[in-house]
PDB file of C-alpha atoms in Angstrom:
ATOM      1  CA  MET A   1     -75.963  33.786  12.400  1.00  0.00           C
ATOM      2  CA  ALA A   2     -72.240  34.584  12.295  1.00  0.00           C
ATOM      3  CA  THR A   3     -70.905  38.029  13.024  1.00  0.00           C
ATOM      4  CA  SER A   4     -68.847  40.029  10.563  1.00  0.00           C
ATOM      5  CA  LEU A   5     -65.726  39.252  12.594  1.00  0.00           C
ATOM      6  CA  ASN A   6     -65.817  35.516  11.865  1.00  0.00           C
ATOM      7  CA  ILE A   7     -67.194  35.313   8.329  1.00  0.00           C
ATOM      8  CA  LYS A   8     -65.180  34.209   5.325  1.00  0.00           C
ATOM      9  CA  ARG A   9     -66.355  35.061   1.829  1.00  0.00           C
ATOM     10  CA  LYS A  10     -66.185  32.288  -0.769  1.00  0.00           C
ATOM     11  CA  ASN A  11     -67.479  32.284  -4.337  1.00  0.00           C
ATOM     12  CA  ILE A  12     -69.094  29.036  -5.442  1.00  0.00           C
ATOM     13  CA  ASP A  13     -70.175  27.784  -8.856  1.00  0.00           C
ATOM     14  CA  LEU A  14     -73.454  25.887  -9.190  1.00  0.00           C
ATOM     15  CA  PRO A  15     -75.307  24.534 -12.220  1.00  0.00           C
ATOM     16  CA  VAL A  16     -78.089  26.803 -13.506  1.00  0.00           C
ATOM     17  CA  ASP A  17     -80.818  24.240 -12.792  1.00  0.00           C
ATOM     18  CA  THR A  18     -79.606  23.912  -9.209  1.00  0.00           C
ATOM     19  CA  LEU A  19     -79.745  27.694  -8.747  1.00  0.00           C
ATOM     20  CA  GLN A  20     -83.264  27.749 -10.184  1.00  0.00           C
ATOM     21  CA  LYS A  21     -84.443  25.071  -7.741  1.00  0.00           C
ATOM     22  CA  LEU A  22     -82.768  26.819  -4.818  1.00  0.00           C
ATOM     23  CA  SER A  23     -84.337  30.124  -5.884  1.00  0.00           C
ATOM     24  CA  ILE A  24     -87.808  28.552  -5.841  1.00  0.00           C
ATOM     25  CA  MET A  25     -87.148  27.086  -2.391  1.00  0.00           C
ATOM     26  CA  ALA A  26     -85.876  30.461  -1.136  1.00  0.00           C
ATOM     27  CA  VAL A  27     -88.960  32.321  -2.400  1.00  0.00           C
ATOM     28  CA  ALA A  28     -91.196  29.714  -0.766  1.00  0.00           C
ATOM     29  CA  GLN A  29     -89.529  30.519   2.563  1.00  0.00           C
ATOM     30  CA  GLY A  30     -89.553  34.282   1.972  1.00  0.00           C
ATOM     31  CA  LYS A  31     -85.762  34.491   1.871  1.00  0.00           C
ATOM     32  CA  SER A  32     -83.234  35.786  -0.607  1.00  0.00           C
ATOM     33  CA  LEU A  33     -81.315  33.117  -2.514  1.00  0.00           C
ATOM     34  CA  LYS A  34     -78.086  34.106  -0.742  1.00  0.00           C
ATOM     35  CA  ASN A  35     -79.668  33.918   2.707  1.00  0.00           C
ATOM     36  CA  PHE A  36     -81.380  30.627   1.914  1.00  0.00           C
ATOM     37  CA  ILE A  37     -78.162  28.959   0.704  1.00  0.00           C
ATOM     38  CA  GLU A  38     -76.220  30.271   3.723  1.00  0.00           C
ATOM     39  CA  THR A  39     -78.905  29.012   6.117  1.00  0.00           C
ATOM     40  CA  VAL A  40     -78.959  25.546   4.511  1.00  0.00           C
ATOM     41  CA  LEU A  41     -75.166  25.224   4.550  1.00  0.00           C
ATOM     42  CA  ILE A  42     -74.788  26.494   8.118  1.00  0.00           C
ATOM     43  CA  SER A  43     -77.534  24.157   9.310  1.00  0.00           C
ATOM     44  CA  LYS A  44     -75.935  21.177   7.557  1.00  0.00           C
ATOM     45  CA  ALA A  45     -72.453  22.018   8.881  1.00  0.00           C
ATOM     46  CA  ASN A  46     -73.799  22.296  12.430  1.00  0.00           C
ATOM     47  CA  THR A  47     -75.175  18.729  12.255  1.00  0.00           C
ATOM     48  CA  LEU A  48     -71.795  17.224  11.361  1.00  0.00           C
ATOM     49  CA  ALA A  49     -69.519  15.727  13.984  1.00  0.00           C
ATOM     50  CA  ILE A  50     -65.957  16.192  12.773  1.00  0.00           C
ATOM     51  CA  GLU A  51     -63.180  14.214  14.402  1.00  0.00           C
ATOM     52  CA  VAL A  52     -59.546  15.098  13.841  1.00  0.00           C
ATOM     53  CA  SER A  53     -57.191  12.191  14.223  1.00  0.00           C
ATOM     54  CA  GLU A  54     -53.930  12.728  16.075  1.00  0.00           C
ATOM     55  CA  ASN A  55     -52.497   9.859  14.020  1.00  0.00           C
ATOM     56  CA  PRO A  56     -49.763  11.346  11.785  1.00  0.00           C
ATOM     57  CA  SER A  57     -49.870   8.424   9.359  1.00  0.00           C
ATOM     58  CA  PRO A  58     -51.525   9.291   6.022  1.00  0.00           C
ATOM     59  CA  SER A  59     -52.801   5.701   5.847  1.00  0.00           C
ATOM     60  CA  GLY A  60     -54.058   5.720   9.453  1.00  0.00           C
ATOM     61  CA  ASP A  61     -51.573   3.020  10.512  1.00  0.00           C
ATOM     62  CA  PRO A  62     -52.706   1.914  14.005  1.00  0.00           C
ATOM     63  CA  TRP A  63     -49.070   1.643  15.154  1.00  0.00           C
ATOM     64  CA  PHE A  64     -49.162   5.423  15.600  1.00  0.00           C
ATOM     65  CA  ASN A  65     -52.177   5.176  17.955  1.00  0.00           C
ATOM     66  CA  ASP A  66     -49.983   3.694  20.691  1.00  0.00           C
ATOM     67  CA  PRO A  67     -48.673   6.514  22.925  1.00  0.00           C
ATOM     68  CA  GLU A  68     -45.523   4.496  23.727  1.00  0.00           C
ATOM     69  CA  ASN A  69     -44.642   4.335  20.020  1.00  0.00           C
ATOM     70  CA  ILE A  70     -45.136   8.095  19.641  1.00  0.00           C
ATOM     71  CA  ALA A  71     -43.022   8.716  22.768  1.00  0.00           C
ATOM     72  CA  SER A  72     -40.258   6.560  21.288  1.00  0.00           C
ATOM     73  CA  LEU A  73     -40.382   8.511  18.034  1.00  0.00           C
ATOM     74  CA  ASN A  74     -40.249  11.810  19.905  1.00  0.00           C
ATOM     75  CA  ARG A  75     -37.243  10.631  21.935  1.00  0.00           C
ATOM     76  CA  GLY A  76     -35.471   9.633  18.720  1.00  0.00           C
ATOM     77  CA  ILE A  77     -36.223  13.000  17.110  1.00  0.00           C
ATOM     78  CA  ALA A  78     -34.937  14.823  20.193  1.00  0.00           C
ATOM     79  CA  GLU A  79     -31.745  12.735  20.153  1.00  0.00           C
ATOM     80  CA  LEU A  80     -31.165  13.511  16.472  1.00  0.00           C
ATOM     81  CA  LYS A  81     -31.677  17.225  17.101  1.00  0.00           C
ATOM     82  CA  ALA A  82     -29.226  17.058  20.003  1.00  0.00           C
ATOM     83  CA  GLY A  83     -26.646  15.352  17.774  1.00  0.00           C
ATOM     84  CA  LYS A  84     -26.820  12.116  19.773  1.00  0.00           C
ATOM     85  CA  GLY A  85     -28.061   9.907  16.970  1.00  0.00           C
ATOM     86  CA  ARG A  86     -27.839   9.271  13.277  1.00  0.00           C
ATOM     87  CA  ALA A  87     -30.430   8.926  10.535  1.00  0.00           C
ATOM     88  CA  TYR A  88     -29.919   6.030   8.135  1.00  0.00           C
ATOM     89  CA  SER A  89     -30.997   5.850   4.511  1.00  0.00           C
ATOM     90  CA  MET A  90     -33.076   2.900   3.336  1.00  0.00           C
ATOM     91  CA  ASP A  91     -30.032   1.571   1.451  1.00  0.00           C
ATOM     92  CA  GLU A  92     -27.958   1.689   4.654  1.00  0.00           C
ATOM     93  CA  ILE A  93     -30.709  -0.103   6.572  1.00  0.00           C
ATOM     94  CA  ARG A  94     -30.922  -2.823   3.900  1.00  0.00           C
ATOM     95  CA  GLU A  95     -27.151  -3.234   3.995  1.00  0.00           C
ATOM     96  CA  LEU A  96     -27.137  -3.499   7.795  1.00  0.00           C
ATOM     97  CA  LEU A  97     -29.935  -6.083   7.658  1.00  0.00           C
ATOM     98  CA  GLY A  98     -28.260  -7.998   4.843  1.00  0.00           C
ATOM     99  CA  VAL A  99     -31.292  -7.642   2.590  1.00  0.00           C
TER     100      VAL A  99
END
């Protein structure tokens, strides 16, 4: 079980019938409702494998999975910050492309 140093308190709302069912399950295991719910949630969370994507694209665009593309972006950002480049608006880009 977690120690008091790494516990976060969170109030949750559950339907009455759900609480009644959980209460029956808790009594059957000789636990308080609170302890039973915590045990179930902790057990479930521990079975999950969570992967965090490094891809900054909200849509998961695979272009951002290529390290060379990310390096190019980072170089461009560094150049802009150093005053060596210029950011263009979409209108300026369209005009330059003749679109």
